[in-house]
Coordinates of C-alpha atoms in Angstrom, one line a residue:
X1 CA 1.8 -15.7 25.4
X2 CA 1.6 -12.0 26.4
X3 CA 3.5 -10.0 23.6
X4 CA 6.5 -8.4 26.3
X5 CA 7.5 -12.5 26.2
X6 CA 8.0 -12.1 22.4
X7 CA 11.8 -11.8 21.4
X8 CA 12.5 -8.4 19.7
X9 CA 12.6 -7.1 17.2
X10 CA 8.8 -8.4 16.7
X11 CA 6.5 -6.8 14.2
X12 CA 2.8 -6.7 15.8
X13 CA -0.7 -5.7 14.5
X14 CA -3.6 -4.8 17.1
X15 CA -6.4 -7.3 15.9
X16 CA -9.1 -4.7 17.0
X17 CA -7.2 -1.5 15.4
X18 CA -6.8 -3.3 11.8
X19 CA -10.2 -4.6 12.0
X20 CA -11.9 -1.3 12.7
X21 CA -10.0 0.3 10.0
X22 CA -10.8 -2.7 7.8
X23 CA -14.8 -2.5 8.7
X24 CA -14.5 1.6 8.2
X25 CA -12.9 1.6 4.9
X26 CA -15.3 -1.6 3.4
X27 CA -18.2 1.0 4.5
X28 CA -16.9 3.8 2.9
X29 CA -16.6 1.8 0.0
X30 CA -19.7 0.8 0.3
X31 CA -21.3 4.3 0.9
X32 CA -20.4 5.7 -2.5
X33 CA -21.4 2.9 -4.2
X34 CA -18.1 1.6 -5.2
X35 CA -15.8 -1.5 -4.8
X36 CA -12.8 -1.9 -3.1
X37 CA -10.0 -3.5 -4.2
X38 CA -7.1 -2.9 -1.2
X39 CA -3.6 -3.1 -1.9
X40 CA -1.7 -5.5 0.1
X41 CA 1.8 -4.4 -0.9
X42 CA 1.2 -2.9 2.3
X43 CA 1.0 -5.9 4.4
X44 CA 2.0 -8.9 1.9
X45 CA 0.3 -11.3 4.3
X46 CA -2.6 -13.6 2.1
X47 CA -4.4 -13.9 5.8
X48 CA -4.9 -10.4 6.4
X49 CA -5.9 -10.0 2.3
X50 CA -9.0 -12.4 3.5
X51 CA -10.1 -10.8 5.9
X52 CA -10.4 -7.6 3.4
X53 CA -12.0 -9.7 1.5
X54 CA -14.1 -11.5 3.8
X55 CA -15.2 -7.8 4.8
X56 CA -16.5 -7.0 1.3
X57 CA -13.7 -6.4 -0.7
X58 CA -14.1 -7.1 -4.6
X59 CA -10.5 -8.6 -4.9
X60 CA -6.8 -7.6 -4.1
X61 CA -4.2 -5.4 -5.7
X62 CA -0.6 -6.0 -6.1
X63 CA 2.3 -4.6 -7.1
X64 CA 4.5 -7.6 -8.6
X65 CA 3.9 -10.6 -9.8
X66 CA 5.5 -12.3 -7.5
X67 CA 3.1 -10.9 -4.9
X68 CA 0.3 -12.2 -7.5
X69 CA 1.6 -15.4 -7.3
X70 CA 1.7 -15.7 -3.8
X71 CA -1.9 -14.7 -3.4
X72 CA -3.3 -17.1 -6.1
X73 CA -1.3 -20.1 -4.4
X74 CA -3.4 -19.0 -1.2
X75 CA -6.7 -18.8 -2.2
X76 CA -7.4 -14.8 -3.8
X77 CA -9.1 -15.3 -6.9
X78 CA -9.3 -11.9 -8.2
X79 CA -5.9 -10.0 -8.7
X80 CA -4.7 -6.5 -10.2
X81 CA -1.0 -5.8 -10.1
X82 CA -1.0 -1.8 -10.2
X83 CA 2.1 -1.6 -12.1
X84 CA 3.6 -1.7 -15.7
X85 CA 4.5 -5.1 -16.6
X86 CA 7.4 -5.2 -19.2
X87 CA 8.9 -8.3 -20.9
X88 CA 8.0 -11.7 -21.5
X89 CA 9.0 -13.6 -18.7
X90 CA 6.8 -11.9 -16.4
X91 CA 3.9 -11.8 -19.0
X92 CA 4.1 -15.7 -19.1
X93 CA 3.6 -16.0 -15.6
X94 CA 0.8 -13.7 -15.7
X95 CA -0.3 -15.6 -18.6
X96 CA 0.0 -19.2 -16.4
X97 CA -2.1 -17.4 -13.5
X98 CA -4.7 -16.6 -15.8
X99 CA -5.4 -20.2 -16.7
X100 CA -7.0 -20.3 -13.0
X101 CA -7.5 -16.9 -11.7
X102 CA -8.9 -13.1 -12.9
X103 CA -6.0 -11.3 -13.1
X104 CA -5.2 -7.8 -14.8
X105 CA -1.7 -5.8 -15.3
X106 CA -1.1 -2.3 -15.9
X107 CA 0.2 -0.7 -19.4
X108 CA 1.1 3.1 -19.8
X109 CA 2.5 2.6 -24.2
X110 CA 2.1 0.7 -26.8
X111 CA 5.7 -1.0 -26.6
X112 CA 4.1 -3.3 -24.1
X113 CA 0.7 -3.8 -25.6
X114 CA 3.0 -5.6 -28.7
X115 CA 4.7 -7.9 -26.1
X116 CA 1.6 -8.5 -24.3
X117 CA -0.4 -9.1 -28.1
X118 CA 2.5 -11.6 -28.9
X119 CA 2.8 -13.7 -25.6
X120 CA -0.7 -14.2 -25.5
X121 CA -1.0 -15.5 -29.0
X122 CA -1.7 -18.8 -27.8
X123 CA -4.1 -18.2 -24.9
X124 CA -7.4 -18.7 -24.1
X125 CA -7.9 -15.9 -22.4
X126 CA -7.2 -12.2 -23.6
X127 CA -5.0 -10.3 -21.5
X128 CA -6.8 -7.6 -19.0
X129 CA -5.3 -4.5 -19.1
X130 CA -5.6 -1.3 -17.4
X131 CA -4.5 1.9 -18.6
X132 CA -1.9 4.0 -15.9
X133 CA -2.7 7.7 -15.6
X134 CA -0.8 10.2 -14.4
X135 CA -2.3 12.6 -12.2
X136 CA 0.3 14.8 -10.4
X137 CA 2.4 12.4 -8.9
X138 CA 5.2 12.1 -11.2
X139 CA 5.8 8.9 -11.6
X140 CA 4.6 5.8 -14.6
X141 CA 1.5 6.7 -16.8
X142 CA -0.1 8.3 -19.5
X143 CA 0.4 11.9 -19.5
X144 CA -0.7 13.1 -22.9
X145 CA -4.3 12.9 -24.2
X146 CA -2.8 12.0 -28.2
X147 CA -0.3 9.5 -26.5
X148 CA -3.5 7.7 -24.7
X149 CA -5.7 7.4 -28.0
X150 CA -3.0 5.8 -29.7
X151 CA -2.5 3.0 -26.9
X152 CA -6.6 2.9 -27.3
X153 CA -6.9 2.4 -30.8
X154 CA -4.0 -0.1 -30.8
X155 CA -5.8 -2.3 -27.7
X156 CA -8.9 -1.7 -30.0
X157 CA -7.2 -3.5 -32.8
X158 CA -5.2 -6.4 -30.5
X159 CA -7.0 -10.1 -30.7
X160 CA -5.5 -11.0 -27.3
X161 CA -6.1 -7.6 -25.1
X162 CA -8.3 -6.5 -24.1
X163 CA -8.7 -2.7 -22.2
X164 CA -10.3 -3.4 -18.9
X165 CA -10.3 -0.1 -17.5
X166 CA -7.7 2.9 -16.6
X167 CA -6.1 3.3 -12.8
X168 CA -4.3 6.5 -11.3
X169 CA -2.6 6.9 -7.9
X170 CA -2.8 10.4 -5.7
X171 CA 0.0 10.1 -4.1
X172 CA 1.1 13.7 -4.7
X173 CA -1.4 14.2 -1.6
X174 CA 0.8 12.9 0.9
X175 CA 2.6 16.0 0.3
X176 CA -0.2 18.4 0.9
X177 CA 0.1 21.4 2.9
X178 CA -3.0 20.7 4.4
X179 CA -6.4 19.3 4.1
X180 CA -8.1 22.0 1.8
X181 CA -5.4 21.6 -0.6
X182 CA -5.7 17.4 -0.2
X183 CA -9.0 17.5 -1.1
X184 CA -8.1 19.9 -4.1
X185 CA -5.8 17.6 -5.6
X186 CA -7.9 14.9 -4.5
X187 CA -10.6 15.8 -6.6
X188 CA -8.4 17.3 -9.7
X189 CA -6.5 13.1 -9.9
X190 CA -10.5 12.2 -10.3
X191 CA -11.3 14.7 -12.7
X192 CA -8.3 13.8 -14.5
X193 CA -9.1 10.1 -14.4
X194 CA -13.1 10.7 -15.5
X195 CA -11.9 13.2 -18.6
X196 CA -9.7 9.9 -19.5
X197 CA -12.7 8.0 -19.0
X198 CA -14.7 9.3 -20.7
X199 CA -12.3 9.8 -24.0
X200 CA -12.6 5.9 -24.1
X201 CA -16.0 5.8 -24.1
X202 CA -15.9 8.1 -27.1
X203 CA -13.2 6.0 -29.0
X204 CA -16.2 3.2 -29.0
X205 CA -14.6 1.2 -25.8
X206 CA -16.2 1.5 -23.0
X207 CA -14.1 0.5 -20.0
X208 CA -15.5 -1.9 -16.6
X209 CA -12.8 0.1 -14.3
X210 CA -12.0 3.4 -13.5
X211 CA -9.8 2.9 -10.8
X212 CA -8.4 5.7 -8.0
X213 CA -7.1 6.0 -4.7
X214 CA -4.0 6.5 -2.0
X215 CA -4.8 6.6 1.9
X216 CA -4.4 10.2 2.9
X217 CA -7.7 11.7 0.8
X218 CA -9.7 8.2 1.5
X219 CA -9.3 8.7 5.2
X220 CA -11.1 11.7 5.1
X221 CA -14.9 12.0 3.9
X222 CA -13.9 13.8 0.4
X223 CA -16.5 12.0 -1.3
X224 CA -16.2 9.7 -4.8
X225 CA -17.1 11.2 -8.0
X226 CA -19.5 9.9 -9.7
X227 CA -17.6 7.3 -12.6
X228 CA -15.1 6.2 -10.2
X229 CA -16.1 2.5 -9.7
X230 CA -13.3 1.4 -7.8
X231 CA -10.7 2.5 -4.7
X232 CA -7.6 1.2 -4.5
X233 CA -5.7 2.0 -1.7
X234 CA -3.8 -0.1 1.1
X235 CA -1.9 1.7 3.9
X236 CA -5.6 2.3 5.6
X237 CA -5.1 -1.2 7.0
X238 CA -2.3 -1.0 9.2
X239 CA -1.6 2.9 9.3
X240 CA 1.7 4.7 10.6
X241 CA 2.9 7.6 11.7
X242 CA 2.6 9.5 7.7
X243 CA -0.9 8.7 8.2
X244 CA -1.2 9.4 11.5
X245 CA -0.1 12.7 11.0
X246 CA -2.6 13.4 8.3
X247 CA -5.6 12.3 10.8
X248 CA -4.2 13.7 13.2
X249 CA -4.0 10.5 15.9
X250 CA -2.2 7.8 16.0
X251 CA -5.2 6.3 17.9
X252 CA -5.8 4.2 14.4
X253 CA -2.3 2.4 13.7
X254 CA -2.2 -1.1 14.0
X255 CA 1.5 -1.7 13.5
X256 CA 4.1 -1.2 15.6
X257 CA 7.6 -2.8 16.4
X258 CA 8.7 -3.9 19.4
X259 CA 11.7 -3.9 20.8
X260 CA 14.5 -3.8 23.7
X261 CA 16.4 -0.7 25.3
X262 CA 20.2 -2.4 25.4
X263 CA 21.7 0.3 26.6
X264 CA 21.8 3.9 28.0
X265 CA 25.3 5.1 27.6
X266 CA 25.1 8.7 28.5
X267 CA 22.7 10.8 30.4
X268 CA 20.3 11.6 27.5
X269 CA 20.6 8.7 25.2
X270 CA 18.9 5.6 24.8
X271 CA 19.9 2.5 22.3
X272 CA 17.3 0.0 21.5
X273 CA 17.6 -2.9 19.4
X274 CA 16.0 -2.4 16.2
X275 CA 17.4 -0.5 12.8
X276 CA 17.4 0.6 9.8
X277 CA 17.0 -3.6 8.8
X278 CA 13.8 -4.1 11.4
X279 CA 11.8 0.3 10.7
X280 CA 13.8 1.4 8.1
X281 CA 15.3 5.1 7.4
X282 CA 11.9 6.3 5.8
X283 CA 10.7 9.9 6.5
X284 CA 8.7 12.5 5.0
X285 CA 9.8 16.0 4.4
X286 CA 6.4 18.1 3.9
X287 CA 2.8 18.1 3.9
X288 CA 0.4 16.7 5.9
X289 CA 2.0 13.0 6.1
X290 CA 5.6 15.1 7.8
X291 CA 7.5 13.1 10.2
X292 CA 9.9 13.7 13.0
X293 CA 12.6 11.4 13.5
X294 CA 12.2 7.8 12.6
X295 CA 9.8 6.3 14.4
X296 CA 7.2 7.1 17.4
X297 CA 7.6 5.2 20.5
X298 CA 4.5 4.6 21.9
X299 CA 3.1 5.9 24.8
X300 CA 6.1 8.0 25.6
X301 CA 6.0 10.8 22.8
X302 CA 9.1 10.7 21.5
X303 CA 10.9 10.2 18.1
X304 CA 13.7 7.8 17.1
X305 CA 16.7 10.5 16.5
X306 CA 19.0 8.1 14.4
X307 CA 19.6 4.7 13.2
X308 CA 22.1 2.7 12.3
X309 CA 21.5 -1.2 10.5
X310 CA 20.9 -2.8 14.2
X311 CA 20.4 0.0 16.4
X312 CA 17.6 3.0 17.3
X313 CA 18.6 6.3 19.3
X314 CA 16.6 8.4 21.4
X315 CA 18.5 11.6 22.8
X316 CA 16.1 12.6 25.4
X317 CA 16.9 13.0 29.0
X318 CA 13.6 12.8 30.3
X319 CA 12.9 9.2 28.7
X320 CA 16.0 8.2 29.2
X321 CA 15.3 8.4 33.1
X322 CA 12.3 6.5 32.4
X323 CA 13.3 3.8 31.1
X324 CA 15.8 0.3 32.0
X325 CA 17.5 -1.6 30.1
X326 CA 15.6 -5.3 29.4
X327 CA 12.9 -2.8 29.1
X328 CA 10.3 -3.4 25.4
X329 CA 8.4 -0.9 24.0
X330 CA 6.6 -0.4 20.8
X331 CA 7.6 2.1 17.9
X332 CA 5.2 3.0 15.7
X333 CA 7.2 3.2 12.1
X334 CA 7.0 5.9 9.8
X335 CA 6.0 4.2 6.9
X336 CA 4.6 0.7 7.3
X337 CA 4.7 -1.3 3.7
X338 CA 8.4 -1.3 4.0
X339 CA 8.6 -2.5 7.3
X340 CA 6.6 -5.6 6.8
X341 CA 8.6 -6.8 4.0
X342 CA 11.4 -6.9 6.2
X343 CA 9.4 -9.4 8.3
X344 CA 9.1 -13.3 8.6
X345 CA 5.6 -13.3 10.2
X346 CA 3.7 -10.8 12.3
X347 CA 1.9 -11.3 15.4
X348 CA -1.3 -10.4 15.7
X349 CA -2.3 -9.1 19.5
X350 CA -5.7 -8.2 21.2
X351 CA -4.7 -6.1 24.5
X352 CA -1.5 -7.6 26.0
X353 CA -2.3 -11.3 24.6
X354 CA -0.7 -12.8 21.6
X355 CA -3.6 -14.2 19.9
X356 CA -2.0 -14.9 16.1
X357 CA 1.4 -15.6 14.4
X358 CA 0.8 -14.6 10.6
X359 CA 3.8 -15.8 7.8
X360 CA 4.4 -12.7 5.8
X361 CA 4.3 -14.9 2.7
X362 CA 5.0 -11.9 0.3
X363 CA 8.3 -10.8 1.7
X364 CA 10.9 -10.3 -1.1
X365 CA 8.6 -11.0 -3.9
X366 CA 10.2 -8.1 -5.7
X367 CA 10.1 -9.8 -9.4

C-alpha cells in the first residue's frame, strides 16, 4: 500500500528517519561510555522499544505502571518508571512485575519509602528505588540537601529497599534562549546530580545509577560528565517540530500526521481533517524548542493557525491556491509523545510505501 491510500487521520513514522536517530543516539551513548535507557512514553509502542534495544539500549523507561506492564507482557525485561509511585495498589503491581522482571520506581520523601517498606514485607525481592532530583525544572524531586539525607538514611535502614541510584530531568532546557545557555543549564542539572551523587557515597551507600537526560542538550555534542552512567531521554526517536527547532531542521523527524484538506471555504483558508483529538493544541512559548502555530505541514512551510476537536486551519492564500480538496498531506506535530497516545497503531513507511502497521499498545495506560 502506498501511504496517500491510507485513510486519514494516520499517524506515520519514516522507518529510515527513526532508525538513524535510533543508531545516532545508541552511539552517543556509547561514546561517553554510558548506557541508555530511552523513554518510550514517547512512542508507547513495545516494537519500536526493541528495536532501541536491539540497538544497544540497556533497558526501557516509563512513566506509569501501566506502561510497565505493557512492556513486560511484550517481552522488555528491564524497566524504570521515571516517576513517583504513591500508594499501595500501584506498588503491588510493581511488586507482581518484579517476580519476573528488573524493575525500579522513583521516590522523592520518606512518606513513600514507608509504603514501599510495608508492601514489600513479604517479597523476595527488595524494592529498587531511585532517588528524583530536582535540577531547575520545577517539577517532583528532592530539592534540599538535609531533606535527601534523611530519605538516605531511612532507605539505609529499610529491609525491603533498596537505593538503586538517583535520576534528574533537564527539561528546563527546552526553554533555553539559545544553545550557550542549553549547555549551561545542561551541565549545572549534571553538576547538581554528581554533588547528590556523591553525598551518597559519603552516607556509606554507594549508588549503581546516576541517571540524566531530556532531548534538547543530548542532541547536541555537550558531552557526559564523568559519574553520569546513564541517559534517559526519549523524544530523540521520533522528533517534532520543539526539537526541530532546537537543531534547527526538521530533516530528522520521523513523525508526522496525515491528513485530508475538506474544504477551502474562503480565499485564504484551508480545513483539513485532523484536531485537537488527532495533533493536539500543544505549543511552546520561548526558548530554543518555540513553535509557531500548531503543527508544520510538510513540504509547504506553513503552520496550522487554529484547531478545533476535528478540524486544522491554515489561513494562507498562497497554499490555499496550492492545494484541492481530497488532497493529503503530512503535518509534522509540535510535540510528539502526546500525539501517539492518541493513536491506535502507527504505520511505519520507507519512501512512499507502507511497509509496517505497529499497535500503539501503551495508549491510555495513564494509571
Amino acid at each position: 500500500m502506498k501511504k496517500n491510500q491510507l485513510d486519514t487521520p494516520s499517524l506515520l513514522i519514516d522507518r529510515e528517519i527513526m532508525m538513524d536517530n535510533i543508531e545516532r543516539m545508541q552511539s552517543y551513548a556509547n561514546k561517553y561510555g554510558v548506557t541508555l535507557r530511552p523513554h518510550t512514553k514517547t512512542h508507547k509502542m513495545p516494537a519500536l522499544a526493541k528495536l532501541q534495544v536491539d540497538a544497544g539500549a540497556k533497558g526501557i523507561t516509563v512513566a506509569k505502571v501501566g506502561e510497565a506492564e505493557v512492556m513486560a507482557e511484550n517481552g522488555l525485561n528491564d524497566i524504570f518508571i521515571a516517576n513517583e509511585i504513591v500508594g499501595e495498589v500501584k506498588l503491588n503491581r510493581i511488586k507482581k512485575l518484579a517476580e519476573t522482571i528488573d524493575i525500579s520506581f522513583g521516590v522523592d520523601s520518606i512518606e513513600q519509602c514507608e509504603t514501599i517498606e510495608k508492601v514489600f514485607s513479604d517479597s523476595q525481592k527488595q524494592a529498587q528505588v531511585l532517588i528524583e532530583i530536582e535540577v531547575g525544572e520545577n517539577r517532583s524531586g528532592v530539592i534540599e540537601e538535609s531533606d535527601y539525607i534523611r530519605i538516605v538514611e531511612y532507605i539505609k535502614n529499610c529491609s525491603h529497599v533498596n537505593l538503586k541510584g538517583i535520576f534528574s530531568h533537564d527539561g528546563h532546557t527546552y526553554k533555553a534562549k539559545d544553545l550557550e545557555e542549553c549547555r549551561e543549564l545542561y551541565n549545572a542539572a549534571q553538576k547538581r546530580t554528581l554533588h547528590f551523587a556523591h553525598l551518597a557515597q559519603e552516607l556509606g551507600c554507594p549508588l549503581e545509577t546516576v541517571s540524566i537526560g531530556s532531548t534538547p542538550p543530548l542532541m547536541h555534542d555537550f558531552g557526559v560528565m564523568e559519574g553520569v552512567t546513564e541517559l534517559r531521554i526519549g523524544t530523540y526517536i521520533l522528533m517534532d517540530v520543539s526539537q526541530g527547532n532546537a537543531i534547527g531542521t526538521y530533516d530528522r523527524c520521523a513523525a508526522s500526521v496525515l491528513t485530508t484538506v475538506i474544504s477551502k471555504p474562503t480565499s485564504e483558508r484551508v480545513i483539513t481533517d485532523v484536531g485537537a483529538k488527532g495533533i493536539t493544541m500543544q505549543s511552546r512559548s520561548q526558548g530554543i524548542c518555540a513553535t509557531t502555530g500548531l503543527g508544520y505541514i510538510k513540504n509547504y512551510g506553513v503552520h496550522i493557525d487554529q484547531v478545533y476537536d476535528e478540524h486544522a486551519i491554515i489561513y494562507n492564500e498562497e497554499f490555499r491556491n496550492q492545494v484541492t480538496v481530497g488532497e493529503k498531506l503530512e503535518i509534522i506535530p509540535n510535540h510528539i509523545c502526546p500525539v501517539c497516545n492518541l493513536y491506535d497503531h502507527a504505520y511505519l513507511v520507507s519512501g512512499d510505501e507502507v511497509v509496517e502497521e505497529v499497535p500503539i499498545l501503551c495508549r491510555g495506560k495513564l494509571q
